[in-house]
Every structure is written in structure tokens, then in C-alpha cells.
JSON list of C-alpha atoms in Angstrom, two decimals:
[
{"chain": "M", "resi": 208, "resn": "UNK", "atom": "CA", "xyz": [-16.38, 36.94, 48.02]},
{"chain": "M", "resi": 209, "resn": "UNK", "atom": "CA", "xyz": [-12.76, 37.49, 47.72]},
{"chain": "M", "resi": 210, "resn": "UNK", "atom": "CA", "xyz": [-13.18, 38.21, 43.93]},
{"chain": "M", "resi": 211, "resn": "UNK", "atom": "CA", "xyz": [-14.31, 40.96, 41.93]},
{"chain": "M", "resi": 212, "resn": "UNK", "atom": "CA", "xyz": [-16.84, 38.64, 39.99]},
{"chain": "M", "resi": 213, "resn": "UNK", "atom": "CA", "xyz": [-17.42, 34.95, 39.06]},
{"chain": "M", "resi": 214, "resn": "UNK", "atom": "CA", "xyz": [-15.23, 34.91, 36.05]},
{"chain": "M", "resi": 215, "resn": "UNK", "atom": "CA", "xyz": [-12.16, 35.74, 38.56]},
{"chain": "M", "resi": 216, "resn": "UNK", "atom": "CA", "xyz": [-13.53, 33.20, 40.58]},
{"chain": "M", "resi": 217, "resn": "UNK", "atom": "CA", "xyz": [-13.29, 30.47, 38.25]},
{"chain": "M", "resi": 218, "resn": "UNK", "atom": "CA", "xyz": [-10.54, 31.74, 36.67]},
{"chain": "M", "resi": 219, "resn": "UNK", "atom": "CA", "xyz": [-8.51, 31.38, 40.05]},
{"chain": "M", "resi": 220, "resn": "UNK", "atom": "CA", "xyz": [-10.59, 27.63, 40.73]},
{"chain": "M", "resi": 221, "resn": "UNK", "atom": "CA", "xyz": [-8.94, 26.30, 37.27]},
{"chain": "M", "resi": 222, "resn": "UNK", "atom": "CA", "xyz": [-5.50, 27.45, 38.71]},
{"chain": "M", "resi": 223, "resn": "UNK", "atom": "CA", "xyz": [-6.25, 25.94, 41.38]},
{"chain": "M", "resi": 224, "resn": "UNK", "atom": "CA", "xyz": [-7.34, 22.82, 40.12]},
{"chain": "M", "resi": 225, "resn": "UNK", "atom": "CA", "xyz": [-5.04, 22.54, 37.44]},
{"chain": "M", "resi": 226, "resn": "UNK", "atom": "CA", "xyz": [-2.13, 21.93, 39.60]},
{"chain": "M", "resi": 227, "resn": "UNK", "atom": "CA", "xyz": [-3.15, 18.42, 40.06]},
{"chain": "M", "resi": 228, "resn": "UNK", "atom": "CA", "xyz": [-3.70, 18.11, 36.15]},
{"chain": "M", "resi": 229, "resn": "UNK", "atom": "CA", "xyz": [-7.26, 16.11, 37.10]},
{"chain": "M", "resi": 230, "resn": "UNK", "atom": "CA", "xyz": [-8.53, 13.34, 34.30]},
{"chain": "M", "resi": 231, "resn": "UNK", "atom": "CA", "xyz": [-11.89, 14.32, 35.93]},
{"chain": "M", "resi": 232, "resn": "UNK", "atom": "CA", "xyz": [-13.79, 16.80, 38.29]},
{"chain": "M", "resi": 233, "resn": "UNK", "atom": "CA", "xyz": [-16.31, 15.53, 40.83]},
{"chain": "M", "resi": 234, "resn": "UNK", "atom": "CA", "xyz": [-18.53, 18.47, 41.54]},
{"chain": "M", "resi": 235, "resn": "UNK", "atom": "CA", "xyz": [-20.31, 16.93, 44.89]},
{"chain": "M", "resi": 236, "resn": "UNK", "atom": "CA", "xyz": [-22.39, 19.71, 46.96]},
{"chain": "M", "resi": 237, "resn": "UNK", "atom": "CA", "xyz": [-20.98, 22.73, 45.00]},
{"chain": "M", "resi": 238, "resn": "UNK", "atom": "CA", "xyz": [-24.13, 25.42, 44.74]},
{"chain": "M", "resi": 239, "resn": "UNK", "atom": "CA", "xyz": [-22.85, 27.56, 43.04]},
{"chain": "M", "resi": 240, "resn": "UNK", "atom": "CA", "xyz": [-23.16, 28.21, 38.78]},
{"chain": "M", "resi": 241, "resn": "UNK", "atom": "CA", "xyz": [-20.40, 27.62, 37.08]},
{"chain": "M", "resi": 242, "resn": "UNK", "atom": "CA", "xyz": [-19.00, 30.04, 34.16]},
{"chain": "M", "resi": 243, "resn": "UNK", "atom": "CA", "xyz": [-19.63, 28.51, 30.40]},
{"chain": "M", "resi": 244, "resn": "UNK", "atom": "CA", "xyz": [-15.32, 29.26, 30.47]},
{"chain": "M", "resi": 245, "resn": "UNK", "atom": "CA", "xyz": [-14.92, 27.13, 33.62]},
{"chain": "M", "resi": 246, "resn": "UNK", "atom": "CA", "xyz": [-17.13, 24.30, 32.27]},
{"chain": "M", "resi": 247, "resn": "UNK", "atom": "CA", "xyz": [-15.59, 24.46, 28.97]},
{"chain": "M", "resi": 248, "resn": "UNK", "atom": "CA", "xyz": [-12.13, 23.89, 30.06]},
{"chain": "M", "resi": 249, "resn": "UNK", "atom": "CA", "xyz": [-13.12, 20.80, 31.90]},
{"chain": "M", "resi": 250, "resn": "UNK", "atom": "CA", "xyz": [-15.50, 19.32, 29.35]},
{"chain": "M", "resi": 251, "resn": "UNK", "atom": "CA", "xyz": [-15.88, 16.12, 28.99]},
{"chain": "M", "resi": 252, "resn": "UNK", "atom": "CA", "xyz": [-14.41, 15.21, 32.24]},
{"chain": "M", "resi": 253, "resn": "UNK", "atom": "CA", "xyz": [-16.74, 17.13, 34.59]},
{"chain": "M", "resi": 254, "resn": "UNK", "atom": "CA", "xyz": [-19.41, 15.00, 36.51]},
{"chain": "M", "resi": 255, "resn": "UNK", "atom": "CA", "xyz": [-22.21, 16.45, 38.86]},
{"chain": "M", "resi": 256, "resn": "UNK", "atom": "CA", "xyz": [-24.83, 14.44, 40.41]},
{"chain": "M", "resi": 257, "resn": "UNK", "atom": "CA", "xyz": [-28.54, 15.99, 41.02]},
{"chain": "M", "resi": 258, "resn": "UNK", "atom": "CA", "xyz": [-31.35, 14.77, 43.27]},
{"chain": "M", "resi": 259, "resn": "UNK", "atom": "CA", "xyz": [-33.67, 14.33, 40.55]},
{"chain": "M", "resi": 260, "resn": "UNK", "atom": "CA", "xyz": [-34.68, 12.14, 37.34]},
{"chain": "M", "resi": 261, "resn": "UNK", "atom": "CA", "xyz": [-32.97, 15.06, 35.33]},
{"chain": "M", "resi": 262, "resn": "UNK", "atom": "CA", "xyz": [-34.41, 16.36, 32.64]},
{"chain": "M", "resi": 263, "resn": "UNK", "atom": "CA", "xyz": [-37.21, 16.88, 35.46]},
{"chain": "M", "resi": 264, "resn": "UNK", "atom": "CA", "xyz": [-36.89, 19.17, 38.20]},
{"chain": "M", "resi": 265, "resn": "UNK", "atom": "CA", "xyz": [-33.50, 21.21, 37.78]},
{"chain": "M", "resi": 266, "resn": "UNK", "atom": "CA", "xyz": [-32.83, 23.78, 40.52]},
{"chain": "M", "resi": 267, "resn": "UNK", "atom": "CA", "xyz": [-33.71, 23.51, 43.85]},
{"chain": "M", "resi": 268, "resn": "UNK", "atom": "CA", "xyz": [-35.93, 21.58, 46.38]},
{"chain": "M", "resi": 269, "resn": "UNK", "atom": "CA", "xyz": [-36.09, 18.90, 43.73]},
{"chain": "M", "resi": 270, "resn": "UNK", "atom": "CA", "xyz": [-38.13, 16.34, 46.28]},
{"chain": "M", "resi": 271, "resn": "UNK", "atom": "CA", "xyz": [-40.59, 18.72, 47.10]},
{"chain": "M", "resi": 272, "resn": "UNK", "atom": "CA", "xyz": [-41.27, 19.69, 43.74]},
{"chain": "M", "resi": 273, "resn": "UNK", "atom": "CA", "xyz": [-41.55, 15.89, 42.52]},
{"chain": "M", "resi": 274, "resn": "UNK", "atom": "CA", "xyz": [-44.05, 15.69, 45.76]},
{"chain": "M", "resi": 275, "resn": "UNK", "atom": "CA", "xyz": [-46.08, 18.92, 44.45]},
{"chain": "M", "resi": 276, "resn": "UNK", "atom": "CA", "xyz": [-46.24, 17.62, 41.21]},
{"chain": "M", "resi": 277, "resn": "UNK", "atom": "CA", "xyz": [-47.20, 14.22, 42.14]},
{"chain": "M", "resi": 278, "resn": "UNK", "atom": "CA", "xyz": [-44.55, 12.09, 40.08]},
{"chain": "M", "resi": 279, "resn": "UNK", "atom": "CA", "xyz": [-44.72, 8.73, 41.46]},
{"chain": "M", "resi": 280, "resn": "UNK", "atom": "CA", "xyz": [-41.04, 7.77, 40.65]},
{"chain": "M", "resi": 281, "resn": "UNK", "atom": "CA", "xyz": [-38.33, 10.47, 41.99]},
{"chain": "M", "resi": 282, "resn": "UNK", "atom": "CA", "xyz": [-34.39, 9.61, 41.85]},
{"chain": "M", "resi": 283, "resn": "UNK", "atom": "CA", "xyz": [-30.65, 11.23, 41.40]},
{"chain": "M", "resi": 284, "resn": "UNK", "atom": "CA", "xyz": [-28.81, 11.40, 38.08]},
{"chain": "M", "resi": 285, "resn": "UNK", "atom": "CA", "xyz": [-24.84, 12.06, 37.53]},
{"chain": "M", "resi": 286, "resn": "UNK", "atom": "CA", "xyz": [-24.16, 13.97, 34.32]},
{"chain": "M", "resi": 287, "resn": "UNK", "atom": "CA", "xyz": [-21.47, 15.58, 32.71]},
{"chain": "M", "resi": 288, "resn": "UNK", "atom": "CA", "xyz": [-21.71, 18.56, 33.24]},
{"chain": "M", "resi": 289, "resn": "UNK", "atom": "CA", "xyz": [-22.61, 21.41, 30.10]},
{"chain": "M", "resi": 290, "resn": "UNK", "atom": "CA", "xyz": [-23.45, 25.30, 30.42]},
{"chain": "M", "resi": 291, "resn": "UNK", "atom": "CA", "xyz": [-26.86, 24.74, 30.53]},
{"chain": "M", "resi": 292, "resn": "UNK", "atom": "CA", "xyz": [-27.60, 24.25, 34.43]},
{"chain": "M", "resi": 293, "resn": "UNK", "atom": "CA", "xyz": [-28.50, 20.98, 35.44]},
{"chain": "M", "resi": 294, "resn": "UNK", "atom": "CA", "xyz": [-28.32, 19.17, 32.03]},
{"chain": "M", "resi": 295, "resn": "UNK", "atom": "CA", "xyz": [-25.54, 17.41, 30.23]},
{"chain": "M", "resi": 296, "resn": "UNK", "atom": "CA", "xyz": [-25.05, 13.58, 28.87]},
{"chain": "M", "resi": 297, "resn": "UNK", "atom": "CA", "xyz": [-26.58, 11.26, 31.44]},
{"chain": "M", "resi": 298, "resn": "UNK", "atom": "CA", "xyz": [-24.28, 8.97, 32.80]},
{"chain": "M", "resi": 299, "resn": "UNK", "atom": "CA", "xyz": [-26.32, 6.80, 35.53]},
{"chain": "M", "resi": 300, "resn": "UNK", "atom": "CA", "xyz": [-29.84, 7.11, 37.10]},
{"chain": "M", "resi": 301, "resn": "UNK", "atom": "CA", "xyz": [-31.31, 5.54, 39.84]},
{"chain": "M", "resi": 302, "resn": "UNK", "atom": "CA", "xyz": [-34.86, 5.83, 40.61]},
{"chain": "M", "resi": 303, "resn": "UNK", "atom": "CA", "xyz": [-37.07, 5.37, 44.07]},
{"chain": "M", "resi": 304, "resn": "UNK", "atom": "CA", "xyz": [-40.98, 5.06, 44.36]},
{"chain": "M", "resi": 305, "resn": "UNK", "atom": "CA", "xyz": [-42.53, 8.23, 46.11]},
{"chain": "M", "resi": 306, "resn": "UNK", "atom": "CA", "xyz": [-44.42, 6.73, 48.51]},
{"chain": "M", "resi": 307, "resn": "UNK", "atom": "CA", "xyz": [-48.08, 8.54, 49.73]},
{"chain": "M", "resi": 308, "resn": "UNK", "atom": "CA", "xyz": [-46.68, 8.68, 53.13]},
{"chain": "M", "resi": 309, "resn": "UNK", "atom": "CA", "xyz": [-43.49, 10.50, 51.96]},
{"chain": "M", "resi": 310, "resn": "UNK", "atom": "CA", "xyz": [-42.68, 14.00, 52.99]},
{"chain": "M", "resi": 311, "resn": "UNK", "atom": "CA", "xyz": [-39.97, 15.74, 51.74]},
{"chain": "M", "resi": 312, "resn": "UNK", "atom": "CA", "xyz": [-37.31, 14.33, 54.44]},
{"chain": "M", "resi": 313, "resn": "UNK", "atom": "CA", "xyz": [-38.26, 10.24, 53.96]},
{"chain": "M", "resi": 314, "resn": "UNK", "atom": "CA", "xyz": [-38.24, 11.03, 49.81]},
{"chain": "M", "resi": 315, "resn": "UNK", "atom": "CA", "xyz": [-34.86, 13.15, 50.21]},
{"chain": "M", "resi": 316, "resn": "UNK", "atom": "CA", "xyz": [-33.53, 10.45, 52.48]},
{"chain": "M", "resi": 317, "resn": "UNK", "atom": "CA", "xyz": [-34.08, 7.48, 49.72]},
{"chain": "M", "resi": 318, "resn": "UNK", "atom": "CA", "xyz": [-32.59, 9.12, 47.12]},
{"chain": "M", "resi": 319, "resn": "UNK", "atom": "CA", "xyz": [-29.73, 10.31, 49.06]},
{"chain": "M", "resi": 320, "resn": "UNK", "atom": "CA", "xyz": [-29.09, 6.43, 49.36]},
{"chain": "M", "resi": 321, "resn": "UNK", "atom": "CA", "xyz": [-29.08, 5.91, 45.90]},
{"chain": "M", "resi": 322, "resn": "UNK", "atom": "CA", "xyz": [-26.80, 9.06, 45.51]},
{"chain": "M", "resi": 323, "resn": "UNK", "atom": "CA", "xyz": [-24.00, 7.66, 47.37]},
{"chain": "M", "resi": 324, "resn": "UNK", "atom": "CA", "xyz": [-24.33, 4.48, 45.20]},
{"chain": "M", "resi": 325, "resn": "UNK", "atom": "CA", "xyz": [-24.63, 5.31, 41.77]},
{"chain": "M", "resi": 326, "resn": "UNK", "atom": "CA", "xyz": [-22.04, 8.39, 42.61]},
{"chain": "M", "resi": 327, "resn": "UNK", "atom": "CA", "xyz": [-19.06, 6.45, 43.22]},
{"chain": "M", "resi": 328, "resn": "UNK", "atom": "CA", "xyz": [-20.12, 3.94, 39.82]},
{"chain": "M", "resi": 329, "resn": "UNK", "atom": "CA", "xyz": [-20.05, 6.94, 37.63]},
{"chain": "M", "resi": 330, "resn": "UNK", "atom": "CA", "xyz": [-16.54, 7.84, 38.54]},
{"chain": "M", "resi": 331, "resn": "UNK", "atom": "CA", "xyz": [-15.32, 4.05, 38.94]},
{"chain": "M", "resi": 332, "resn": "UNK", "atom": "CA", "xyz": [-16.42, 3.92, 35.17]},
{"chain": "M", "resi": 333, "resn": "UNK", "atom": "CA", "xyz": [-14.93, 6.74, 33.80]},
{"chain": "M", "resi": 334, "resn": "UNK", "atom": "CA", "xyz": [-11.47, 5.66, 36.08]},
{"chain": "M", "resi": 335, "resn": "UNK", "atom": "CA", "xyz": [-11.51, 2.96, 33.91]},
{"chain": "M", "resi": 336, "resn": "UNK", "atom": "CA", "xyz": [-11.95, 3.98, 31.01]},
{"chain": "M", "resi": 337, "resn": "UNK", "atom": "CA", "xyz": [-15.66, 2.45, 30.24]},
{"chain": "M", "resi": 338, "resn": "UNK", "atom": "CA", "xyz": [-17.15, 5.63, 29.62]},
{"chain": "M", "resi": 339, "resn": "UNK", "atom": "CA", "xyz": [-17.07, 8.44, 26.88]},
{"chain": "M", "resi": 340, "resn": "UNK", "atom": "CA", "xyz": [-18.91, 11.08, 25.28]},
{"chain": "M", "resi": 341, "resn": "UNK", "atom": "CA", "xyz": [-20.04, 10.23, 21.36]},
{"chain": "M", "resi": 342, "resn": "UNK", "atom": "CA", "xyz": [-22.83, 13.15, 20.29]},
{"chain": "M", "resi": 343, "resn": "UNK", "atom": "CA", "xyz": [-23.19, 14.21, 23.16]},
{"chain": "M", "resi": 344, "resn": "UNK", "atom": "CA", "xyz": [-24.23, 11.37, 24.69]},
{"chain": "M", "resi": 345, "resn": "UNK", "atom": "CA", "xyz": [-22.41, 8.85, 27.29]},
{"chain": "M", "resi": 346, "resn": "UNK", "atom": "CA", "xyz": [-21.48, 5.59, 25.54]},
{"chain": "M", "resi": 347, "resn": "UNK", "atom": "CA", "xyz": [-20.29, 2.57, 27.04]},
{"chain": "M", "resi": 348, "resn": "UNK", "atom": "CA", "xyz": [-17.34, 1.44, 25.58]},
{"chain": "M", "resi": 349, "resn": "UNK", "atom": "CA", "xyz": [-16.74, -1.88, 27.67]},
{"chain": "M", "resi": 350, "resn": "UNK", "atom": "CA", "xyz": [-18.55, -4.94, 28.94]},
{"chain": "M", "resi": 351, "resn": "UNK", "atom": "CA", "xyz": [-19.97, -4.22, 32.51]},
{"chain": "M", "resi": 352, "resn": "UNK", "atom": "CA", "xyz": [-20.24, -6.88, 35.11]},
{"chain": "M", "resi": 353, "resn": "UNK", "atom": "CA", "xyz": [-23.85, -7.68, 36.56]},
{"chain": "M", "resi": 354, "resn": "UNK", "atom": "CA", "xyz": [-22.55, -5.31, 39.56]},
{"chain": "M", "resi": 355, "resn": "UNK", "atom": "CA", "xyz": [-22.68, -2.36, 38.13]},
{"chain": "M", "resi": 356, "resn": "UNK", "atom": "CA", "xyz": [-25.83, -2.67, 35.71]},
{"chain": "M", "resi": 357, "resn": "UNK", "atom": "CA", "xyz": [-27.65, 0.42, 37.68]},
{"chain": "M", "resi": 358, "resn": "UNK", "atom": "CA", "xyz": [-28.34, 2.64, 34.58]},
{"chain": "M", "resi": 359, "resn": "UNK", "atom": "CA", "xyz": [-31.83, 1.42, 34.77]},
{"chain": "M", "resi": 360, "resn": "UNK", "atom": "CA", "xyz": [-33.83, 2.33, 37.94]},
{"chain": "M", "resi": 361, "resn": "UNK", "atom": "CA", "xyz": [-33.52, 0.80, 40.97]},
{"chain": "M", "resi": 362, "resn": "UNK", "atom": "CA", "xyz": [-36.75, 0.39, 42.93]},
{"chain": "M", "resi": 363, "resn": "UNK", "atom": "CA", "xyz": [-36.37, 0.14, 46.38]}
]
């Protein structure tokens, strides 16, 4: 609110941020849109996670939308991050069943869980150097132990 629009606001932000000359940006809670400038300077080496199977259900109230709708797999996805919100080169996914007796707290809860796993894997990959961008999608560009094999769903 301290700026005269969101431009100045990012503009300021990359200051900011640039200080610590980042190799990446974990976005983690942020709500608010980011300018195509802002993402731009970062690209490549911006990550966001969402609480949905992304392309499905961008915005908000993700879970109760995938309830509404009646998907019967819901999950979280990290992405880089483009201007287009909520889309961008998947780098990990993790799925959960939705469950008939799930409301949107016990569906939000599960895939918070899988949040705060596949979250951390994203950025441990690109920290070392196992992930990059080729098309505009995420390749893998070195052998990953049986740990960290999550890009396919995990049921639980």
C-alpha cells in the first residue's frame, strides 16, 4: 500500500531481492499477482507451488472447487512460474484420492501434506542442478535416486 501501483511494487521487490543475487525464488503463500516485468526478470528460476493438479483449478478455493466438480483425484503442483497466473513448466505433482467423506478441511489437509513434501524436492533439485527448462518444459538432466521419484502421484 506504500506504492503508487504494482509496477513500483515489484520494481522495489526486485531491489530488494536482488541484493542477495538469488539462483532461485521460492514464492510460498504470496497472494498476490505478480507483474509480467517482475516474473520476467526472474524467469527460469522462479518456483510457486499451487493446491491443485494444475492445469485444473487455478485461482482460489482450489479443494472446494475439485469437491464441486467431483474430481476424484485432487493434489499440489510446483511450477515455474510464467505471466499467465497459475501455469508455467510443471516441475513435481503429487496427487491424493478425494474421499466421499471429504469436506473441504480433510481434502485441504491431505494435500497440504503432500505440499510440504514435494515443495522442498522441487528446490533440492534445482539446488543441484537436476533440473532445467528445455521448450518450456522441465527436463531432468540427472539420474534421481528411488527417493525422490514423486513426479508421478502419490496416493495416500
Amino acid at each position: 500500500k506504500a506504492f503508487a501501483d504494482r509496477e513500483a511494487f515489484d520494481e522495489a521487490l526486485i531491489e530488494c531481492i536482488d541484493v542477495f543475487t538469488p539462483d532461485l525464488v521460492v514464492l510460498a503463500g504470496f497472494m498476490r499477482i505478480l507483474t509480467e516485468d517482475f516474473v520476467s526478470h526472474y524467469e527460469g528460476r522462479l518456483m510457486n507451488i499451487h493446491p491443485s493438479l494444475l492445469p485444473s483449478f487455478p485461482g482460489l478455493h482450489t479443494h472446494q472447487r475439485a469437491l464441486d466438480e467431483g474430481v476424484r483425484i485432487h493434489g499440489c503442483t510446483v511450477h515455474f512460474v510464467t505471466p499467465t497466473l497459475d501455469h508455467g513448466p510443471v516441475i513435481i505433482q503429487a496427487a491424493v484420492p478425494v474421499l466421499d467423506t471429504d469436506d473441504e478441511d480433510s481434502l485441504s489437509a491431505r494435500v497440504l501434506a503432500q505440499e510440504h513434501q514435494v515443495y522442498p524436492q522441487a528446490v533440492r533439485w534445482f539446488a543441484e542442478g537436476k533440473l532445467c527448462l528445455e521448450d518450456g518444459r522441465v527436463r531432468v538432466t540427472a539420474e534421481l535416486d528411488d527417493s525422490a521419484r514423486l513426479i508421478s502421484p502419490v496416493l495416500h
